[in-house]
Structure formats: structure tokens, C-alpha cells
Amino acid sequence: MEIKAVFFDIDGTLINDSRTVLKSTEAAIKSLQEQGILVGLATGRGPFFVKPFMDKLDLDFAVTYNGQYIFSKDRVISATPIDKQSLRDLIAYAKEHRKEISLGTEQAMQGSKIMTFGMSSFSQWATQFIPRSMTRTVSHGFNKIVSKALPQHEEDLLKLIQEPIYQVLILADPAESEKIEADFPHLKFTRSSPYAADIINQGMSKLEGIRLVGQEYGFDIHQVMAFGDSDNDLEMLSGVGLSIAMGNGTSSVKEVAKHTTSSNSQDGIHRALEHFGILASEKVFVSRDHHFNKVKTFHGVMDECTQEEPIAWTPEEARHRADFKLEEVVEFLRAASSSEEEFDQSMARMHEALDKAAAKVRSKREAEVSLVGQVDALIDMLYFTYGSFVLMGVDPERIFDIVHQANMGKIFPDGKAHFDPVTHKILKPDDWEEKYAPEPAIERELERQIQAYQRNVEKAQKETKDEE
């Protein structure tokens, strides 16, 4: 899978507990941009909050208000306000049930003074110290005290809805918001906070916003890597090609994500990008061949070190590496055989070819350990492999990334590879087949390439017909 775009949630993901972007994250974003990978934000926050991050980090686009308002550096890509009648009904509900609400415009989140305070830096910092079991008690107590001192006026809210409103926030714990949702089935409820629910249009989400951006910039959802930490990231992380849960994220987020990294205060973004070979480690040399860098990242984790000085393989090590390659050659022949008889014939031919090749090589040079000879042979194998893809009409670029991510998925949550104590073969985590098995993704990619070819043929035939 080729990653063409990376999206970050903001709170709890892009920024740390001190409300700043880590230097390691800034460096990671710069490296992504240098590779030509698009970088954006996907957040429940409004565009007014996001703009400073866009400018500072030179980001390409932002999906804000959970997909309701999407913009790039120079234009608005999509804006989907909530209809006026729904807004009036929500305001009436809030008044009847004494619920604090805020309304999100392009320029600000306005309404409840309580919720304005709740979105402040101090409040966001303080909530991390409140146990989840105390959420409802704290919410009710705070609401009762502050609402008396700073009452919310219905007429002010009705004035606000004269301009487009893209998201509504209502102060309610999860159980309360479920009851409210039942009264507004035509609207969608999500949350990034234990204290408040985000209300948007049905059919919209961070994932749908990312899909709309992809239509504009030429990538599909399977070519997206996304980072998140809270429950309003669940749909996004379930739908993109490569999903990363932050170490400080909710248990629900960690369950759906394909990988869990360290926290937003412990270089989690940079580490995840390194883990999947999208960023090369600063401790090793970096090749201009991105595929090489990804495999090197894999071996760095597997072997817990990398080879920086060119050396030749020993005879025993060379035999070990050749065993791996021969197994893949046998699998290749098996996939080219329509019956057991054909496969047996192919294997017999391969044994004959091995004997013939051994005789040919013996006649060319004396046996010796040679770095030049080993590199020359491996490069020829690589060239022949690319040649096979050329003659098959298959582009291996995305397929390489699919296999790489499957291999990186063999790393256990402790960040290390685990090996069978008897066979010494690498073990796979229990969820590897479900999350990382490459065959389904390879099949989808090949189907995409076949369909692309057919579209090109149809287009060429139509152009020829038009010329006639």
C-alpha cells in the first residue's frame, strides 16, 4: 500500500498535554512533505482553531467540525451546515432540558460560557486528572454552579443561527447523549470528550471528509494513514488504509486501529512513521531507494540493529538467505501450475536448472567469498524480478507497501519481534491475520490495476471512434 496522505487528529494526537506540537512531530511532518506525501488534519475543532496549525506546519488541508467544513491552503473544499429547523429544535431542547450548547460557525464556537471554558487550554489539561467514573458527577456539578452565574439565553442562540452553523456541542455525558440522540435521529452524535457530544449531519464524518479531500487530490481512502486518540476517530481509523492509535487513546480506538504507538507526549507520531518505514531512523544511513529504507526499518526492529558498513555474507549465512529466496521461487512455480502434475514437472525442471547453473558458474570463476560477486548476483535477481513484473503488466509499487506493512505487523505490542524457541521462526501476533494478512489487499490492488487498464482501453477505443 502506497501512502499518499497522512491525517492527524489534533487534541491528544498532534499536540501534547502542554498543547504544543513536539519537535519530533514537526520533523516527521517535514520529512513527509519532502517525500511528496500530503499532510492534513482531521478534527472536531473548527477552522478558526485549526488555521494556526495549518500556517505553522504548512499543511495541505484540514477536515474540521468532523467533516462538516473542509478547506485547503487557498480555498474551501466543502462546507455542509446544519439546517435551520434542526438548529431551532436543538435550541428548544436545550432550553427545556436545561442543557448547555454551543454553535460552531466558521469563525468561532459560540453560546455556552461553560463550554467555552471547557474548551480552554486549562480545562483540557485538567480533565486528564479526573477519573472516568467521576465524569457525570463533575459535569453535573460544574453545570449547576456555572449556569446560575452565567445563564445561557435562547434569543442569543437564535441570532447566531442566522449564519451557517456547522456543528453543535451539547454538554452531556455518554448516557445522556444517547437519550438526546433518540430524539434527533436525522442528526449524527459523536464525541471527543467525556463531557460533551458533537452533533453534525448524518452521513458526515472525519472519514467522509478525508474521502472528499481524496477526490480533489487524487488519492483513495486505502492510501491514507491516520492518527487518532478518541472515539470520534473510530470511523476514520476503521476506514483508512493504515490506522494508528496513540498510546494515550481510548481502549475503543486501540481495538480498531491497526497499530498502537506511544503517547502524544512520547514521540508517538514519529515512532509510528518510523515503525512502518515511512520515516527512516536517524540512527542509520538513508538510501534514495524508499523501498530499501522500509525493509531496513523492518530489520532494525527484527534484529535490533542494522548493518551500516558494506560486508559480504559468509557461506552459512548466504545459504540461509538463499533458502528464503528458493521458497518464494517454489511458491511462484506453484502459483503458475494448474495441477499437481504440472507442479511436479516445474520442480523437476528447476532441479535441472540448478545443476546447469552450478556447472556454468564453476566454469566462470574460482570459489571465493566476494562482496562484488554477491552484490552483482543479488542485483541481477532484483532486475529479473522487476522484469517479471514488467512482463506481467503489474505495477509492484503499492504491492510492496502492502507486504511491508504486513511484515511490520509481525512486531508485537512491546515493539519487538518474537521467535519460536524451537524453530526460531518469527511468530505472528494473534490478530495478524485479521489486520495484516497481505493477500486480500494484494487482490484489491490487482483488481484496481486491471480496472485501470480496462478504462484506458475503453478511452482509447472511444477516442479512435470519435476521430473516425
XYZ file of C-alpha atoms in Angstrom:
468
model
C 0.000 0.000 0.000
C 1.393 3.355 -1.038
C 0.715 6.105 1.481
C -0.201 9.312 -0.364
C -1.718 11.295 2.515
C -1.395 11.374 6.311
C -4.073 12.879 8.588
C -3.733 13.815 12.252
C -6.380 14.444 14.866
C -5.344 17.475 16.947
C -6.253 17.142 20.643
C -4.443 14.207 22.220
C -2.677 13.390 18.955
C -0.898 16.189 17.092
C -0.437 18.231 20.268
C 0.845 17.014 23.615
C -0.571 17.609 27.089
C 1.080 21.048 27.129
C -0.896 21.967 23.988
C 2.210 22.154 21.790
C 3.465 20.187 18.787
C 6.534 18.092 19.629
C 9.756 18.828 17.757
C 9.837 15.182 16.661
C 6.355 15.600 15.153
C 7.377 18.763 13.315
C 10.415 16.933 11.904
C 8.236 13.980 10.870
C 5.779 16.244 9.032
C 8.615 17.993 7.218
C 10.043 14.636 6.132
C 6.631 13.514 4.838
C 6.322 16.708 2.817
C 9.817 16.250 1.358
C 8.740 12.790 0.165
C 5.749 14.297 -1.617
C 3.228 12.876 0.882
C 0.256 15.170 1.547
C -0.353 16.084 5.192
C -3.581 17.283 6.763
C -5.713 17.458 9.895
C -8.970 15.673 10.740
C -10.580 17.136 13.840
C -13.797 18.004 15.619
C -12.425 21.519 16.118
C -13.468 24.409 13.903
C -11.451 26.093 11.115
C -10.668 29.102 13.324
C -8.849 26.780 15.769
C -7.077 24.833 13.038
C -5.737 27.713 10.942
C -2.669 28.441 13.147
C -1.550 24.802 12.835
C -2.063 24.936 9.070
C 0.134 28.019 8.809
C 2.863 26.945 11.221
C 3.281 23.433 9.803
C 2.499 24.376 6.170
C -0.191 21.681 5.975
C -2.094 20.923 2.775
C -5.682 20.729 4.045
C -7.906 20.265 7.073
C -11.102 18.312 7.721
C -12.772 20.277 10.535
C -16.003 20.016 12.513
C -15.874 16.226 11.963
C -16.104 16.603 8.169
C -18.617 19.454 8.043
C -16.101 22.112 6.926
C -13.071 21.215 4.784
C -10.507 23.625 3.425
C -7.027 23.765 1.886
C -4.361 26.456 1.888
C -6.230 28.537 -0.655
C -9.900 27.517 -0.778
C -12.887 25.868 0.872
C -13.290 22.328 -0.455
C -16.637 21.538 1.187
C -18.992 23.238 3.655
C -22.091 21.439 4.959
C -24.063 23.490 7.503
C -26.838 22.014 9.676
C -30.343 23.005 8.538
C -32.077 25.863 10.413
C -35.044 23.824 11.635
C -32.789 21.246 13.280
C -30.879 24.057 14.947
C -34.082 25.625 16.284
C -35.200 22.214 17.601
C -31.858 21.683 19.354
C -32.012 25.127 20.955
C -35.547 24.423 22.167
C -34.496 21.039 23.531
C -31.559 22.602 25.356
C -33.830 25.187 26.955
C -36.455 22.620 28.001
C -33.929 20.190 29.484
C -31.535 22.840 30.795
C -28.652 21.691 28.643
C -25.783 23.960 27.708
C -24.999 24.110 23.982
C -22.559 25.900 21.692
C -22.836 26.575 17.977
C -19.885 26.304 15.622
C -19.507 28.910 12.894
C -16.613 29.367 10.504
C -15.134 31.968 12.857
C -15.873 30.712 16.381
C -17.635 28.317 18.735
C -20.259 30.482 20.457
C -23.003 30.051 23.009
C -22.430 28.328 26.322
C -19.926 30.083 28.588
C -19.432 26.776 30.384
C -18.414 25.024 27.177
C -16.195 27.903 26.126
C -14.324 27.390 29.380
C -14.382 23.633 28.848
C -12.530 24.014 25.548
C -9.857 26.237 27.073
C -6.279 25.043 27.467
C -6.565 24.904 31.260
C -9.763 22.870 31.218
C -8.420 20.428 28.621
C -5.302 19.938 30.738
C -7.279 19.488 33.963
C -9.676 16.841 32.608
C -6.888 14.287 32.283
C -6.736 14.091 36.084
C -10.465 13.348 36.534
C -11.341 9.611 36.651
C -13.844 8.458 34.010
C -16.137 7.209 36.785
C -16.421 10.800 38.064
C -17.299 12.330 34.682
C -21.043 12.586 35.240
C -20.699 13.937 38.790
C -18.185 16.595 37.751
C -20.233 17.537 34.678
C -23.479 17.947 36.615
C -21.863 19.863 39.463
C -19.998 22.239 37.187
C -23.063 22.753 35.004
C -25.253 23.603 38.024
C -22.839 26.114 39.530
C -21.732 27.964 36.403
C -25.124 28.007 34.672
C -26.504 30.078 37.548
C -23.662 32.588 37.335
C -23.569 32.697 33.515
C -27.029 31.760 32.200
C -27.463 30.867 28.523
C -30.027 32.970 26.620
C -32.179 31.388 23.909
C -32.502 34.627 21.952
C -28.708 34.869 21.590
C -28.575 31.365 20.148
C -31.412 32.095 17.707
C -29.471 35.133 16.462
C -26.394 33.002 15.908
C -28.178 30.575 13.583
C -28.749 33.360 11.058
C -25.272 32.437 9.804
C -24.169 28.913 8.800
C -23.680 26.542 11.759
C -21.524 23.511 11.058
C -21.523 21.737 14.409
C -23.398 21.837 17.713
C -21.865 20.873 21.047
C -24.163 19.839 23.886
C -22.997 19.358 27.453
C -23.932 15.747 28.206
C -22.251 12.573 29.373
C -22.402 9.464 27.124
C -25.591 8.093 28.705
C -27.372 11.438 28.401
C -26.298 11.985 24.816
C -27.771 8.596 23.850
C -31.173 9.780 25.096
C -30.858 13.065 23.196
C -29.777 11.216 20.043
C -33.002 9.210 20.131
C -34.949 12.475 19.756
C -32.828 13.608 16.785
C -32.383 10.514 14.568
C -31.727 12.671 11.487
C -28.561 14.074 13.105
C -25.316 12.328 13.995
C -23.826 12.326 17.507
C -20.145 11.708 18.182
C -17.764 12.737 20.946
C -14.143 13.623 21.584
C -14.777 14.488 25.237
C -16.450 12.613 28.109
C -18.369 15.802 28.911
C -19.884 16.874 25.594
C -21.293 15.431 22.378
C -20.614 16.792 18.884
C -23.708 16.996 16.673
C -23.364 17.047 12.873
C -25.293 15.986 9.768
C -25.969 12.317 9.123
C -23.580 10.907 6.540
C -20.745 13.183 7.562
C -17.620 12.200 9.496
C -13.880 12.638 9.502
C -13.681 9.618 7.186
C -16.154 11.083 4.699
C -14.231 14.365 4.853
C -10.994 12.546 4.033
C -12.748 10.812 1.143
C -13.847 14.192 -0.254
C -10.289 15.515 0.031
C -9.043 12.415 -1.804
C -11.396 13.119 -4.696
C -9.856 16.571 -5.023
C -6.222 15.487 -4.675
C -6.191 12.109 -6.416
C -5.869 9.512 -3.652
C -8.282 6.920 -2.310
C -9.067 6.025 1.271
C -6.785 2.972 1.219
C -3.793 5.233 0.531
C -4.360 7.204 3.739
C -2.586 6.883 7.089
C -4.457 8.433 10.030
C -3.665 9.074 13.692
C -6.249 9.470 16.472
C -6.947 9.027 20.160
C -10.658 9.499 20.906
C -13.992 7.960 20.000
C -14.797 10.498 17.296
C -11.772 8.998 15.480
C -13.236 5.460 15.407
C -14.872 5.689 11.990
C -11.787 7.311 10.481
C -9.412 4.714 11.915
C -11.690 1.855 10.841
C -11.852 3.061 7.250
C -8.393 4.274 6.206
C -5.656 2.063 4.819
C -3.324 2.398 7.814
C -4.678 3.490 11.201
C -2.631 4.438 14.256
C -3.940 4.764 17.815
C -1.993 6.976 20.189
C -0.776 5.352 23.394
C -2.944 7.795 25.367
C -6.015 6.877 23.294
C -9.213 5.186 24.440
C -9.492 1.408 24.553
C -12.053 1.544 21.708
C -9.586 3.380 19.480
C -6.824 0.883 20.226
C -9.130 -2.009 19.344
C -9.947 -0.750 15.841
C -6.523 0.680 14.902
C -4.022 -1.468 13.056
C -1.196 -0.258 15.278
C -0.828 1.447 18.666
C 2.125 3.783 19.090
C 3.444 5.605 22.159
C 1.610 8.600 23.609
C 1.241 12.124 22.253
C 3.925 13.248 24.732
C 6.365 10.422 23.895
C 7.082 10.956 20.192
C 4.166 8.688 19.227
C 3.726 10.113 15.720
C 7.409 9.974 14.817
C 7.777 6.446 16.209
C 4.807 5.106 14.247
C 6.097 6.589 10.993
C 9.484 5.007 11.685
C 7.825 1.722 12.625
C 6.217 1.446 9.188
C 9.310 2.620 7.344
C 7.684 5.847 6.160
C 10.437 7.689 8.002
C 13.960 6.311 8.094
C 15.585 6.157 11.520
C 18.100 8.913 12.170
C 20.494 6.269 13.549
C 21.094 4.623 10.171
C 22.116 5.769 6.724
C 19.261 6.684 4.409
C 19.070 5.412 0.840
C 17.362 7.196 -2.039
C 15.500 3.900 -2.527
C 12.448 4.227 -0.249
C 11.728 0.504 -0.504
C 15.197 -0.269 0.805
C 14.633 2.120 3.725
C 11.393 0.382 4.646
C 12.990 -3.052 4.660
C 15.875 -1.649 6.670
C 13.415 -0.339 9.246
C 11.882 -3.822 9.429
C 15.272 -5.460 10.041
C 16.182 -2.761 12.538
C 13.209 -3.817 14.637
C 13.604 -7.549 13.956
C 17.349 -7.741 14.578
C 17.529 -4.758 16.979
C 20.440 -3.388 14.915
C 21.311 -2.601 11.309
C 24.425 -3.177 9.196
C 25.949 0.176 8.260
C 29.278 -0.961 6.744
C 29.159 -2.997 3.498
C 30.175 -6.620 4.187
C 29.873 -9.931 2.339
C 27.743 -12.839 3.554
C 29.542 -15.868 4.989
C 28.841 -19.227 3.242
C 26.463 -20.348 6.002
C 24.613 -17.018 6.068
C 24.379 -16.995 2.268
C 22.819 -20.472 2.291
C 20.294 -19.272 4.864
C 19.285 -16.277 2.715
C 19.142 -18.473 -0.400
C 16.709 -20.808 1.397
C 14.278 -17.899 1.814
C 14.537 -16.997 -1.870
C 14.133 -20.586 -3.051
C 10.948 -20.988 -1.032
C 9.493 -17.960 -2.826
C 10.591 -19.359 -6.205
C 8.783 -22.606 -5.368
C 5.683 -20.614 -4.386
C 5.935 -18.755 -7.706
C 6.024 -22.037 -9.639
C 3.127 -23.390 -7.591
C 1.051 -20.322 -8.462
C 1.861 -20.937 -12.142
C 0.767 -24.630 -12.038
C -2.762 -25.743 -12.883
C -2.294 -29.244 -11.434
C -0.045 -31.338 -9.193
C 1.439 -32.941 -12.291
C 2.405 -29.564 -13.736
C 3.893 -28.514 -10.398
C 5.984 -31.730 -10.251
C 7.217 -31.042 -13.793
C 8.157 -27.482 -12.829
C 10.083 -28.703 -9.778
C 11.958 -31.266 -11.870
C 12.857 -28.536 -14.368
C 14.070 -26.315 -11.541
C 16.386 -29.051 -10.210
C 17.796 -29.465 -13.721
C 18.248 -25.701 -13.994
C 20.094 -25.622 -10.627
C 22.553 -28.277 -11.785
C 23.055 -26.487 -15.087
C 23.598 -23.131 -13.349
C 26.105 -24.672 -10.902
C 28.125 -26.110 -13.803
C 28.077 -22.759 -15.602
C 29.227 -20.773 -12.542
C 32.009 -23.280 -11.769
C 33.384 -22.793 -15.260
C 33.465 -18.992 -14.874
C 35.377 -18.414 -11.612
C 37.098 -19.970 -8.638
C 35.077 -20.322 -5.437
C 35.717 -17.397 -3.069
C 33.812 -15.066 -0.745
C 33.313 -11.908 -2.813
C 31.292 -8.845 -1.869
C 31.260 -7.735 -5.517
C 30.085 -11.152 -6.704
C 27.296 -11.325 -4.114
C 26.042 -7.813 -4.874
C 26.176 -8.441 -8.630
C 24.097 -11.621 -8.277
C 21.527 -10.014 -5.961
C 21.116 -7.006 -8.253
C 20.548 -9.357 -11.206
C 17.871 -11.172 -9.159
C 16.245 -7.853 -8.371
C 16.391 -6.860 -12.044
C 14.903 -10.184 -13.127
C 12.131 -9.744 -10.542
C 11.256 -6.318 -11.894
C 11.395 -7.805 -15.391
C 8.856 -10.433 -14.380
C 6.517 -7.710 -13.166
C 7.037 -5.769 -16.418
C 6.125 -8.823 -18.494
C 3.070 -9.460 -16.270
C 1.898 -5.854 -16.679
C 1.779 -5.429 -12.885
C 2.991 -2.304 -11.066
C 4.664 -3.563 -7.836
C 4.839 -0.166 -6.067
C 1.715 -0.397 -3.904
C 2.031 -4.157 -3.526
C 5.474 -3.716 -1.977
C 3.976 -1.383 0.626
C 1.209 -3.891 1.369
C 3.755 -6.623 2.052
C 5.951 -4.262 4.070
C 3.098 -3.303 6.352
C 2.176 -6.975 6.753
C 5.746 -7.708 7.840
C 5.806 -4.754 10.233
C 2.567 -6.120 11.667
C 4.556 -9.084 12.977
C 6.052 -6.786 15.592
C 4.341 -7.331 18.951
C 2.889 -4.501 21.091
C 6.127 -4.382 23.081
C 7.837 -3.149 19.900
C 9.863 -6.340 19.411
C 9.788 -9.448 17.258
C 9.017 -12.753 18.996
C 10.538 -16.025 17.806
C 9.591 -19.691 18.204
C 12.021 -21.160 20.789
C 12.441 -24.357 18.749
C 12.318 -23.380 15.064
C 13.426 -19.759 15.628
C 10.864 -18.658 13.060
C 9.212 -15.301 13.657
C 5.864 -15.526 15.436
C 2.802 -13.516 14.445
C 0.539 -11.658 16.912
C -2.896 -13.236 17.389
C -4.628 -10.518 15.358
C -2.105 -10.571 12.481
C -4.313 -12.460 10.016
C -7.236 -10.132 10.661
C -5.277 -6.890 10.486
C -2.251 -7.519 8.267
C -2.569 -10.640 6.054
C -1.497 -9.189 2.661
C -3.423 -11.396 0.226
C -6.792 -9.542 0.385
C -5.073 -6.163 -0.060
C -2.949 -7.517 -2.940
C -6.098 -8.855 -4.600
C -7.789 -5.441 -4.301
C -4.736 -3.676 -5.727
C -4.509 -6.060 -8.689
C -8.218 -5.591 -9.366
C -7.636 -1.809 -9.295
C -4.839 -2.147 -11.861
C -6.963 -4.380 -14.103
C -9.847 -1.909 -13.982
C -7.484 0.988 -14.707
C -6.202 -0.846 -17.782
C -9.740 -1.566 -18.977
C -10.713 2.086 -18.546
C -7.684 3.159 -20.580
C -8.588 0.696 -23.353
C -12.181 1.939 -23.422
C -10.989 5.547 -23.503
C -8.597 4.806 -26.390
C -11.331 2.988 -28.325
C -13.728 5.903 -27.819
C -11.116 8.429 -28.978
C -10.397 6.308 -32.077
C -14.109 6.057 -32.825
C -14.555 9.820 -32.387
C -11.690 10.500 -34.812
C -13.345 8.265 -37.414
